[in-house]
Each structure stands twice: as C-alpha cells, then as structure tokens.
Amino acid sequence: MNNVFVYCEIEGTTVAEVSQELLTKGRKLANQLGVQLNAVVAGTGIKGKVESQILPYGVDKLFVFDGEGLFPYTSAPHTDILVNLFKEEKPQVALMGATVIGRDLGPRVSSSLTSGLTADCTQLEIGDYDDKKTEKHYEGLLYQIRPAFGGNIVATIVNPEHRPQMATVRSGVMQREILDNNYKGEVIYPEVAKYVPTVDFVVKVLDRHVEAAKHNLKGAPIVVSGGYGMGSKEGFDMLFQLAKELHGEVGASRAAVDAGWVDHDRQVGQTGVTVHPKVYIACGISGQIQHIAGMQDAGIIISINNDPDAPINKIADYVINGTVEEVVPKLIKYYKQNSK
C-alpha cells in the first residue's frame, strides 16, 4: 500500500525504454519514501517474456496482465486495469511515459480516480510543502517539475490531498540504469477478467503499422544541432556534412523546424526529443529554455554563435564566437583531414 507504481509500456514483448527510465527513477523515489517500487504491464503472450526486462530495475512487485485483446493497446481495457488495480493497491505515486499511449491513458486513469495529473515532467523529486492558506504541512510529496507558459518558467506542481500523485515523463529525460540483474521481486499474474469487463474489448485494432525510426538521435554520442541562425535549409546541409564526419546525428531547434528547414523528428527540446550525447554542438541556436530542457545534460556543450550574449553560451563548456558560415566549413575541413 502507498507504494510507487510505474506503468510499463510494451511493443509486442519488448518493454519501452521510457518505462525502464521511469523504473530507475521510481526506485530512487521509493527509497526516499521508504516504500516499495511496483510495476504493471499488460499485453498478449507476455508471460515469461517481460519479467527480466523489468525486475532488474529494482521492482519489488510486478503485476503482469496477460490476455487476448490487451495488445495492441486500446484505451478501455488498459484504463480499467489501472483504475481497478490502483483502487486495490492505493499507490501514492504513479508514473508513465509521455508517449502516445501515456498521453491517452494517463488522463483517463487520473480522471476516473479524481487524482490529477502533471504531463511532460522534466524532473521528479520528493519534498515537503507548506500550504499557506490552510497552514497545513505536508511531508514526502512528489515534486512534479515541468516547463510552463511556453517554457518561459519552470513550474513545480504538488498534489497534497489526492492519490495517486500522477505524472507522465517524456522518453530520454531520465537515465536508465539496471539496479541488480538478479533482483528478486514478486511477480503476480492477475486474472484479467476480474479487472476488465468484456465490453472493453468491443474496439479492436484491425490493422496496425509501426514505422521504424529514421535515425537514432536519442542514442547518438555526438549531436550537431542547428537553430534559426543557420539561415536556410541549405545551411543545414553543412551540419549533415559535419555530423557525417563526426559519426553523429543532426538535431534542430523548434525555430528551425517551424521554418521547414529540417524534419520535426529531429527537434531537440521540451516539445521534441531529449538527448544525452557525449558532445552537443549548437550552431546558430540562441538557447531558449525550451531547447535547453532537451540537451542540458550533454557531456560537453559547444556553442557556435555570432552573438556573445546568446543564452546558450551560459551553459556551454566552449564558445566559438563567429558565424556558422565561417566556422562550420572549417570544422568539416579539419575533421576530413584528421579522421583518416
């Protein structure tokens, strides 16, 4: 009771990375609260195939719902599984990925339980809260931290009275880390029919198409990103050349994506992808908080900008003051000569 719960999303019998990232964070939160970490996963033909992908992250109790109609995901059965399970287990914290599924499932569950939900969190912490109106003091609340007002401020949201405290987190925001490959957690296989009425299976997925990612921006060790300062779509051609020489990937700011210079799936930031590369090269990027939220944990940040006062320079490890038109070709030439 009153444990930390993580909803694990799956593709077939493979647990999503974002869920494993949340299990890692959930374990830390559970330790701070002195409670257990629980997880729930639902699918078809998953018994015996998902446990080893979940338990090593420090899960004390895993609920595996295995039944026909639970994969591919549809809203009704997964909602009833979580709502009815949470009514029984009464978790104090419930986390899920801010994916297409999480953004559909989270609001349905929180609405049914009247618990509230904070979407797209970038940080989760445990702390105390003093309500000045009621003069009540609360201990051990979940600080749900996320950018607000278009990313111009960072808001810390608390939910003092209602449970569970629910939050969704985007993929890549948290670090994924196995606690113990031999972690001994309890696995429970509930009877699906006790949680899901047959009417939930009226909606069936007749055809489903999953498109493979065109690139590995999230997992790239080096990311070369361009902003509005690149000036044009042709300007990005230079970045693709540089990324090729560095064996990296090309990212972009929202301004560059909105201008149509690069595909949306390369957008780095609050409303795009969160990356943790060893080296992040920001070319012509001013560095608004929305963008910084998606790359600030890079190992080394290099800024190429002709504005010495650009906000991104404040978090950069190295700043090259100059236009991208003069600096980037020199970098390409240098790496071509020295990479053989």
mmCIF file of C-alpha atoms in Angstrom:
data_model
loop_
_atom_site.group_PDB
_atom_site.id
_atom_site.type_symbol
_atom_site.label_atom_id
_atom_site.label_comp_id
_atom_site.label_asym_id
_atom_site.label_seq_id
_atom_site.Cartn_x
_atom_site.Cartn_y
_atom_site.Cartn_z
ATOM 1 C CA MET A 1 0.000 0.000 0.000
ATOM 2 C CA ASN A 2 1.069 3.585 -0.725
ATOM 3 C CA ASN A 3 3.921 2.384 -2.913
ATOM 4 C CA VAL A 4 5.369 3.885 -6.102
ATOM 5 C CA PHE A 5 3.850 2.418 -9.288
ATOM 6 C CA VAL A 6 5.196 2.509 -12.861
ATOM 7 C CA TYR A 7 3.066 1.556 -15.864
ATOM 8 C CA CYS A 8 5.315 -0.305 -18.303
ATOM 9 C CA GLU A 9 4.547 0.200 -21.953
ATOM 10 C CA ILE A 10 5.357 -2.600 -24.403
ATOM 11 C CA GLU A 11 5.745 -3.220 -28.118
ATOM 12 C CA GLY A 12 4.930 -6.895 -28.580
ATOM 13 C CA THR A 13 7.026 -8.407 -25.792
ATOM 14 C CA THR A 14 9.615 -5.612 -25.590
ATOM 15 C CA VAL A 15 9.387 -3.111 -22.718
ATOM 16 C CA ALA A 16 9.746 0.504 -23.829
ATOM 17 C CA GLU A 17 12.920 2.380 -22.869
ATOM 18 C CA VAL A 18 10.918 5.214 -21.321
ATOM 19 C CA SER A 19 9.344 2.707 -18.909
ATOM 20 C CA GLN A 20 12.773 1.429 -17.861
ATOM 21 C CA GLU A 21 13.906 5.022 -17.359
ATOM 22 C CA LEU A 22 10.901 5.564 -15.085
ATOM 23 C CA LEU A 23 11.622 2.344 -13.185
ATOM 24 C CA THR A 24 15.119 3.678 -12.461
ATOM 25 C CA LYS A 25 13.685 6.964 -11.185
ATOM 26 C CA GLY A 26 10.836 5.180 -9.407
ATOM 27 C CA ARG A 27 13.327 3.060 -7.455
ATOM 28 C CA LYS A 28 15.060 6.210 -6.195
ATOM 29 C CA LEU A 29 11.755 7.852 -5.250
ATOM 30 C CA ALA A 30 10.623 4.686 -3.438
ATOM 31 C CA ASN A 31 13.885 4.593 -1.489
ATOM 32 C CA GLN A 32 13.404 8.210 -0.412
ATOM 33 C CA LEU A 33 9.852 7.490 0.705
ATOM 34 C CA GLY A 34 10.749 4.198 2.363
ATOM 35 C CA VAL A 35 8.249 2.212 0.290
ATOM 36 C CA GLN A 36 8.283 -0.447 -2.422
ATOM 37 C CA LEU A 37 8.532 0.021 -6.176
ATOM 38 C CA ASN A 38 5.723 -1.736 -8.032
ATOM 39 C CA ALA A 39 5.172 -2.095 -11.765
ATOM 40 C CA VAL A 40 2.288 -3.118 -14.004
ATOM 41 C CA VAL A 41 2.417 -4.359 -17.579
ATOM 42 C CA ALA A 42 -0.408 -5.551 -19.844
ATOM 43 C CA GLY A 43 -0.224 -7.373 -23.150
ATOM 44 C CA THR A 44 -0.818 -10.595 -25.071
ATOM 45 C CA GLY A 45 1.556 -13.558 -24.767
ATOM 46 C CA ILE A 46 3.943 -11.671 -22.475
ATOM 47 C CA LYS A 47 4.093 -14.061 -19.514
ATOM 48 C CA GLY A 48 7.680 -15.174 -19.021
ATOM 49 C CA LYS A 49 8.986 -12.655 -21.566
ATOM 50 C CA VAL A 50 8.818 -9.269 -19.833
ATOM 51 C CA GLU A 51 9.797 -10.051 -16.258
ATOM 52 C CA SER A 52 13.559 -9.996 -16.964
ATOM 53 C CA GLN A 53 13.177 -6.590 -18.605
ATOM 54 C CA ILE A 54 11.502 -5.064 -15.535
ATOM 55 C CA LEU A 55 12.594 -6.734 -12.274
ATOM 56 C CA PRO A 56 16.343 -5.843 -12.576
ATOM 57 C CA TYR A 57 15.470 -2.168 -12.182
ATOM 58 C CA GLY A 58 14.612 -2.821 -8.551
ATOM 59 C CA VAL A 59 10.930 -3.752 -8.811
ATOM 60 C CA ASP A 60 9.573 -5.321 -5.621
ATOM 61 C CA LYS A 61 6.224 -6.395 -7.046
ATOM 62 C CA LEU A 62 5.298 -6.800 -10.715
ATOM 63 C CA PHE A 63 1.728 -7.246 -11.939
ATOM 64 C CA VAL A 64 1.625 -8.983 -15.339
ATOM 65 C CA PHE A 65 -1.760 -8.859 -17.079
ATOM 66 C CA ASP A 66 -1.604 -11.345 -19.952
ATOM 67 C CA GLY A 67 -4.686 -11.822 -22.087
ATOM 68 C CA GLU A 68 -6.186 -11.646 -25.563
ATOM 69 C CA GLY A 69 -7.078 -8.136 -26.679
ATOM 70 C CA LEU A 70 -4.537 -6.362 -24.446
ATOM 71 C CA PHE A 71 -2.158 -5.834 -27.388
ATOM 72 C CA PRO A 72 -2.154 -3.736 -29.475
ATOM 73 C CA TYR A 73 -3.065 -1.059 -26.939
ATOM 74 C CA THR A 74 -6.651 0.161 -26.778
ATOM 75 C CA SER A 75 -7.892 2.676 -24.228
ATOM 76 C CA ALA A 76 -10.693 0.898 -22.363
ATOM 77 C CA PRO A 77 -9.064 -2.331 -21.090
ATOM 78 C CA HIS A 78 -5.797 -0.682 -20.043
ATOM 79 C CA THR A 79 -7.704 2.093 -18.259
ATOM 80 C CA ASP A 80 -9.807 -0.402 -16.298
ATOM 81 C CA ILE A 81 -6.743 -2.460 -15.395
ATOM 82 C CA LEU A 82 -5.006 0.552 -13.850
ATOM 83 C CA VAL A 83 -8.103 2.080 -12.255
ATOM 84 C CA ASN A 84 -9.151 -1.184 -10.562
ATOM 85 C CA LEU A 85 -5.595 -2.150 -9.611
ATOM 86 C CA PHE A 86 -4.918 1.283 -8.128
ATOM 87 C CA LYS A 87 -8.162 1.094 -6.128
ATOM 88 C CA GLU A 88 -6.845 -2.127 -4.589
ATOM 89 C CA GLU A 89 -3.199 -1.163 -4.131
ATOM 90 C CA LYS A 90 -3.681 2.541 -3.339
ATOM 91 C CA PRO A 91 -0.303 3.812 -4.610
ATOM 92 C CA GLN A 92 0.878 7.242 -3.546
ATOM 93 C CA VAL A 93 2.785 7.833 -6.813
ATOM 94 C CA ALA A 94 2.008 6.570 -10.326
ATOM 95 C CA LEU A 95 4.275 7.247 -13.315
ATOM 96 C CA MET A 96 4.061 6.560 -17.047
ATOM 97 C CA GLY A 97 5.732 7.709 -20.222
ATOM 98 C CA ALA A 98 4.522 10.831 -22.026
ATOM 99 C CA THR A 99 4.121 8.787 -25.193
ATOM 100 C CA VAL A 100 1.107 8.452 -27.484
ATOM 101 C CA ILE A 101 -0.153 5.716 -25.148
ATOM 102 C CA GLY A 102 0.714 7.526 -21.909
ATOM 103 C CA ARG A 103 -0.949 10.729 -23.079
ATOM 104 C CA ASP A 104 -4.120 8.760 -23.762
ATOM 105 C CA LEU A 105 -4.047 6.519 -20.704
ATOM 106 C CA GLY A 106 -2.855 8.954 -18.022
ATOM 107 C CA PRO A 107 -5.750 11.423 -18.226
ATOM 108 C CA ARG A 108 -8.325 8.597 -18.321
ATOM 109 C CA VAL A 109 -6.948 6.967 -15.182
ATOM 110 C CA SER A 110 -6.469 10.223 -13.275
ATOM 111 C CA SER A 111 -9.967 11.387 -14.206
ATOM 112 C CA SER A 112 -11.525 8.115 -13.005
ATOM 113 C CA LEU A 113 -9.637 8.326 -9.716
ATOM 114 C CA THR A 114 -10.025 12.147 -9.426
ATOM 115 C CA SER A 115 -6.320 12.301 -8.695
ATOM 116 C CA GLY A 116 -4.960 14.925 -11.075
ATOM 117 C CA LEU A 117 -2.054 14.527 -13.469
ATOM 118 C CA THR A 118 1.040 16.544 -14.401
ATOM 119 C CA ALA A 119 2.093 15.958 -18.007
ATOM 120 C CA ASP A 120 5.553 16.156 -19.589
ATOM 121 C CA CYS A 121 7.599 16.433 -16.398
ATOM 122 C CA THR A 122 11.322 17.033 -16.770
ATOM 123 C CA GLN A 123 12.175 16.317 -13.115
ATOM 124 C CA LEU A 124 10.642 14.361 -10.237
ATOM 125 C CA GLU A 125 11.723 14.902 -6.645
ATOM 126 C CA ILE A 126 10.468 14.251 -3.116
ATOM 127 C CA GLY A 127 9.993 17.181 -0.751
ATOM 128 C CA ASP A 128 7.812 18.923 1.825
ATOM 129 C CA TYR A 129 5.147 21.539 1.237
ATOM 130 C CA ASP A 130 3.505 24.178 3.428
ATOM 131 C CA ASP A 131 0.030 25.286 2.351
ATOM 132 C CA LYS A 132 -0.146 28.953 3.365
ATOM 133 C CA LYS A 133 -3.932 29.109 3.047
ATOM 134 C CA THR A 134 -4.746 26.149 5.286
ATOM 135 C CA GLU A 135 -1.488 26.347 7.264
ATOM 136 C CA LYS A 136 -1.058 22.587 6.740
ATOM 137 C CA HIS A 137 2.362 20.971 6.486
ATOM 138 C CA TYR A 138 2.835 18.035 4.115
ATOM 139 C CA GLU A 139 5.838 15.718 4.075
ATOM 140 C CA GLY A 140 7.105 13.450 1.328
ATOM 141 C CA LEU A 141 5.168 14.903 -1.598
ATOM 142 C CA LEU A 142 6.114 14.325 -5.217
ATOM 143 C CA TYR A 143 7.504 17.499 -6.759
ATOM 144 C CA GLN A 144 6.334 17.340 -10.382
ATOM 145 C CA ILE A 145 8.601 19.751 -12.237
ATOM 146 C CA ARG A 146 7.967 20.892 -15.804
ATOM 147 C CA PRO A 147 8.363 23.956 -18.037
ATOM 148 C CA ALA A 148 5.237 26.113 -18.239
ATOM 149 C CA PHE A 149 3.936 29.124 -20.193
ATOM 150 C CA GLY A 150 5.678 28.030 -23.360
ATOM 151 C CA GLY A 151 8.790 27.128 -21.425
ATOM 152 C CA ASN A 152 9.384 30.622 -20.069
ATOM 153 C CA ILE A 153 9.215 29.433 -16.464
ATOM 154 C CA VAL A 154 9.763 26.144 -14.667
ATOM 155 C CA ALA A 155 6.782 25.141 -12.526
ATOM 156 C CA THR A 156 6.875 22.829 -9.514
ATOM 157 C CA ILE A 157 3.478 21.178 -9.050
ATOM 158 C CA VAL A 158 2.353 19.330 -5.929
ATOM 159 C CA ASN A 159 -0.768 17.324 -5.165
ATOM 160 C CA PRO A 160 -1.199 17.383 -1.366
ATOM 161 C CA GLU A 161 -4.578 15.691 -0.921
ATOM 162 C CA HIS A 162 -5.404 13.351 -3.812
ATOM 163 C CA ARG A 163 -3.807 9.993 -4.574
ATOM 164 C CA PRO A 164 -2.105 8.724 -6.533
ATOM 165 C CA GLN A 165 0.142 11.636 -7.439
ATOM 166 C CA MET A 166 0.345 11.015 -11.185
ATOM 167 C CA ALA A 167 2.882 12.265 -13.715
ATOM 168 C CA THR A 168 3.995 11.495 -17.247
ATOM 169 C CA VAL A 169 7.618 11.902 -18.336
ATOM 170 C CA ARG A 170 8.985 12.054 -21.877
ATOM 171 C CA SER A 171 11.445 9.495 -23.176
ATOM 172 C CA GLY A 172 15.096 10.392 -22.621
ATOM 173 C CA VAL A 173 14.531 12.781 -19.716
ATOM 174 C CA MET A 174 15.530 10.224 -17.063
ATOM 175 C CA GLN A 175 18.610 7.989 -17.141
ATOM 176 C CA ARG A 176 18.052 4.228 -17.476
ATOM 177 C CA GLU A 177 20.131 2.119 -15.091
ATOM 178 C CA ILE A 178 19.786 -1.525 -14.011
ATOM 179 C CA LEU A 179 19.930 -1.876 -10.227
ATOM 180 C CA ASP A 180 20.667 -5.607 -9.994
ATOM 181 C CA ASN A 181 20.336 -8.243 -12.729
ATOM 182 C CA ASN A 182 19.330 -10.769 -10.074
ATOM 183 C CA TYR A 183 16.909 -8.530 -8.145
ATOM 184 C CA LYS A 184 14.288 -10.752 -6.531
ATOM 185 C CA GLY A 185 10.866 -9.208 -6.943
ATOM 186 C CA GLU A 186 7.466 -10.825 -6.558
ATOM 187 C CA VAL A 187 5.549 -11.465 -9.805
ATOM 188 C CA ILE A 188 1.744 -11.648 -9.795
ATOM 189 C CA TYR A 189 -0.386 -12.782 -12.727
ATOM 190 C CA PRO A 190 -3.904 -11.440 -12.037
ATOM 191 C CA GLU A 191 -6.974 -12.821 -13.777
ATOM 192 C CA VAL A 192 -7.715 -10.223 -16.462
ATOM 193 C CA ALA A 193 -11.493 -10.850 -16.412
ATOM 194 C CA LYS A 194 -11.677 -9.652 -12.793
ATOM 195 C CA TYR A 195 -10.342 -6.247 -13.826
ATOM 196 C CA VAL A 196 -11.644 -5.815 -17.371
ATOM 197 C CA PRO A 197 -15.305 -6.254 -18.431
ATOM 198 C CA THR A 198 -15.854 -7.918 -21.824
ATOM 199 C CA VAL A 199 -17.451 -4.723 -23.167
ATOM 200 C CA ASP A 200 -13.973 -3.130 -23.084
ATOM 201 C CA PHE A 201 -12.929 -5.344 -25.981
ATOM 202 C CA VAL A 202 -15.595 -4.042 -28.373
ATOM 203 C CA VAL A 203 -12.957 -1.852 -30.039
ATOM 204 C CA LYS A 204 -10.464 -3.992 -31.944
ATOM 205 C CA VAL A 205 -7.368 -2.985 -33.896
ATOM 206 C CA LEU A 206 -7.820 -4.401 -37.412
ATOM 207 C CA ASP A 207 -4.630 -3.054 -38.947
ATOM 208 C CA ARG A 208 -1.542 -1.557 -37.367
ATOM 209 C CA HIS A 209 1.526 -0.045 -38.965
ATOM 210 C CA VAL A 210 4.662 0.777 -36.969
ATOM 211 C CA GLU A 211 7.309 2.784 -38.759
ATOM 212 C CA ALA A 212 10.936 2.343 -37.749
ATOM 213 C CA ALA A 213 12.821 5.457 -36.680
ATOM 214 C CA LYS A 214 14.779 7.100 -39.489
ATOM 215 C CA HIS A 215 17.678 7.940 -37.207
ATOM 216 C CA ASN A 216 18.990 7.423 -33.689
ATOM 217 C CA LEU A 217 19.085 10.993 -32.421
ATOM 218 C CA LYS A 218 18.401 9.996 -28.818
ATOM 219 C CA GLY A 219 21.215 7.444 -28.716
ATOM 220 C CA ALA A 220 23.819 9.347 -30.742
ATOM 221 C CA PRO A 221 27.130 10.046 -28.924
ATOM 222 C CA ILE A 222 27.547 13.302 -30.875
ATOM 223 C CA VAL A 223 24.709 15.632 -31.878
ATOM 224 C CA VAL A 224 25.190 18.606 -34.199
ATOM 225 C CA SER A 225 22.179 20.897 -33.841
ATOM 226 C CA GLY A 226 21.155 23.938 -35.840
ATOM 227 C CA GLY A 227 18.883 26.821 -34.997
ATOM 228 C CA TYR A 228 17.283 29.715 -36.844
ATOM 229 C CA GLY A 229 20.753 31.178 -37.181
ATOM 230 C CA MET A 230 21.524 28.564 -39.862
ATOM 231 C CA GLY A 231 19.557 30.830 -42.191
ATOM 232 C CA SER A 232 18.127 28.253 -44.590
ATOM 233 C CA LYS A 233 17.553 24.611 -45.455
ATOM 234 C CA GLU A 234 20.828 24.715 -47.393
ATOM 235 C CA GLY A 235 22.545 25.863 -44.220
ATOM 236 C CA PHE A 236 21.618 22.548 -42.633
ATOM 237 C CA ASP A 237 23.441 20.707 -45.414
ATOM 238 C CA MET A 238 26.651 21.849 -43.730
ATOM 239 C CA LEU A 239 25.515 20.311 -40.458
ATOM 240 C CA PHE A 240 24.760 16.984 -42.122
ATOM 241 C CA GLN A 241 28.283 17.044 -43.588
ATOM 242 C CA LEU A 242 29.805 17.814 -40.179
ATOM 243 C CA ALA A 243 27.699 15.137 -38.456
ATOM 244 C CA LYS A 244 28.814 12.601 -41.083
ATOM 245 C CA GLU A 245 32.485 13.354 -40.402
ATOM 246 C CA LEU A 246 31.894 13.068 -36.646
ATOM 247 C CA HIS A 247 29.708 9.928 -36.946
ATOM 248 C CA GLY A 248 26.946 11.845 -35.184
ATOM 249 C CA GLU A 249 23.343 12.900 -35.792
ATOM 250 C CA VAL A 250 21.751 16.208 -36.731
ATOM 251 C CA GLY A 251 19.295 17.915 -34.384
ATOM 252 C CA ALA A 252 17.463 21.229 -34.573
ATOM 253 C CA SER A 253 15.722 23.875 -32.522
ATOM 254 C CA ARG A 254 11.988 24.423 -32.816
ATOM 255 C CA ALA A 255 12.530 27.651 -34.767
ATOM 256 C CA ALA A 256 14.448 25.776 -37.466
ATOM 257 C CA VAL A 257 11.799 23.039 -37.614
ATOM 258 C CA ASP A 258 8.962 25.592 -37.815
ATOM 259 C CA ALA A 259 10.805 27.283 -40.687
ATOM 260 C CA GLY A 260 10.655 23.982 -42.576
ATOM 261 C CA TRP A 261 14.431 23.548 -42.810
ATOM 262 C CA VAL A 262 14.514 20.135 -41.133
ATOM 263 C CA ASP A 263 12.083 17.343 -40.176
ATOM 264 C CA HIS A 264 10.159 17.579 -36.908
ATOM 265 C CA ASP A 265 11.567 14.272 -35.628
ATOM 266 C CA ARG A 266 14.964 15.981 -35.318
ATOM 267 C CA GLN A 267 13.677 18.669 -32.955
ATOM 268 C CA VAL A 268 15.533 18.803 -29.640
ATOM 269 C CA GLY A 269 13.820 20.394 -26.653
ATOM 270 C CA GLN A 270 10.748 20.492 -24.480
ATOM 271 C CA THR A 271 8.370 19.595 -27.312
ATOM 272 C CA GLY A 272 10.867 17.407 -29.149
ATOM 273 C CA VAL A 273 13.499 14.842 -28.231
ATOM 274 C CA THR A 274 15.615 14.887 -25.069
ATOM 275 C CA VAL A 275 19.213 13.883 -25.761
ATOM 276 C CA HIS A 276 22.218 12.993 -23.554
ATOM 277 C CA PRO A 277 25.157 12.882 -26.016
ATOM 278 C CA LYS A 278 28.802 12.987 -25.049
ATOM 279 C CA VAL A 279 29.191 16.090 -27.235
ATOM 280 C CA TYR A 280 26.477 18.561 -28.278
ATOM 281 C CA ILE A 281 27.410 21.186 -30.882
ATOM 282 C CA ALA A 282 24.859 24.026 -31.029
ATOM 283 C CA CYS A 283 25.116 26.005 -34.271
ATOM 284 C CA GLY A 284 23.217 29.276 -34.524
ATOM 285 C CA ILE A 285 20.973 28.376 -31.581
ATOM 286 C CA SER A 286 20.014 31.168 -29.191
ATOM 287 C CA GLY A 287 19.256 28.753 -26.348
ATOM 288 C CA GLN A 288 15.737 29.400 -25.105
ATOM 289 C CA ILE A 289 14.707 27.363 -22.046
ATOM 290 C CA GLN A 290 12.529 25.099 -24.214
ATOM 291 C CA HIS A 291 15.589 23.953 -26.165
ATOM 292 C CA ILE A 292 17.939 23.791 -23.192
ATOM 293 C CA ALA A 293 15.499 21.444 -21.412
ATOM 294 C CA GLY A 294 16.232 18.854 -24.094
ATOM 295 C CA MET A 295 20.057 18.945 -24.136
ATOM 296 C CA GLN A 296 21.417 20.450 -20.921
ATOM 297 C CA ASP A 297 22.697 17.091 -19.640
ATOM 298 C CA ALA A 298 25.104 16.599 -22.552
ATOM 299 C CA GLY A 299 28.673 15.738 -21.526
ATOM 300 C CA ILE A 300 30.281 18.646 -23.404
ATOM 301 C CA ILE A 301 28.347 21.541 -24.941
ATOM 302 C CA ILE A 302 29.968 23.575 -27.727
ATOM 303 C CA SER A 303 28.217 26.739 -28.915
ATOM 304 C CA ILE A 304 28.901 28.328 -32.300
ATOM 305 C CA ASN A 305 27.236 31.733 -32.309
ATOM 306 C CA ASN A 306 27.955 35.245 -33.542
ATOM 307 C CA ASP A 307 26.113 36.682 -30.529
ATOM 308 C CA PRO A 308 28.415 36.580 -27.484
ATOM 309 C CA ASP A 309 25.392 37.176 -25.221
ATOM 310 C CA ALA A 310 23.303 34.253 -26.539
ATOM 311 C CA PRO A 311 21.687 32.396 -23.589
ATOM 312 C CA ILE A 312 23.149 29.074 -24.719
ATOM 313 C CA ASN A 313 26.650 30.402 -24.127
ATOM 314 C CA LYS A 314 25.927 30.469 -20.390
ATOM 315 C CA ILE A 315 25.643 26.681 -20.231
ATOM 316 C CA ALA A 316 28.224 25.906 -22.934
ATOM 317 C CA ASP A 317 31.600 24.431 -21.990
ATOM 318 C CA TYR A 318 33.190 26.004 -25.076
ATOM 319 C CA VAL A 319 32.017 29.011 -27.088
ATOM 320 C CA ILE A 320 33.162 29.734 -30.647
ATOM 321 C CA ASN A 321 32.281 33.334 -31.416
ATOM 322 C CA GLY A 322 31.625 33.595 -35.152
ATOM 323 C CA THR A 323 29.089 32.936 -37.885
ATOM 324 C CA VAL A 324 28.182 29.364 -38.736
ATOM 325 C CA GLU A 325 29.065 30.116 -42.382
ATOM 326 C CA GLU A 326 32.711 30.667 -41.478
ATOM 327 C CA VAL A 327 33.135 28.246 -38.561
ATOM 328 C CA VAL A 328 31.337 25.060 -39.683
ATOM 329 C CA PRO A 329 33.182 24.659 -43.043
ATOM 330 C CA LYS A 330 36.481 24.960 -41.167
ATOM 331 C CA LEU A 331 35.393 22.202 -38.772
ATOM 332 C CA ILE A 332 34.375 19.978 -41.689
ATOM 333 C CA LYS A 333 37.706 20.570 -43.417
ATOM 334 C CA TYR A 334 39.666 19.869 -40.220
ATOM 335 C CA TYR A 335 37.867 16.586 -39.433
ATOM 336 C CA LYS A 336 38.155 15.398 -43.039
ATOM 337 C CA GLN A 337 41.903 15.891 -42.877
ATOM 338 C CA ASN A 338 42.359 14.343 -39.444
ATOM 339 C CA SER A 339 39.930 11.428 -39.469
ATOM 340 C CA LYS A 340 41.940 9.237 -41.832
#
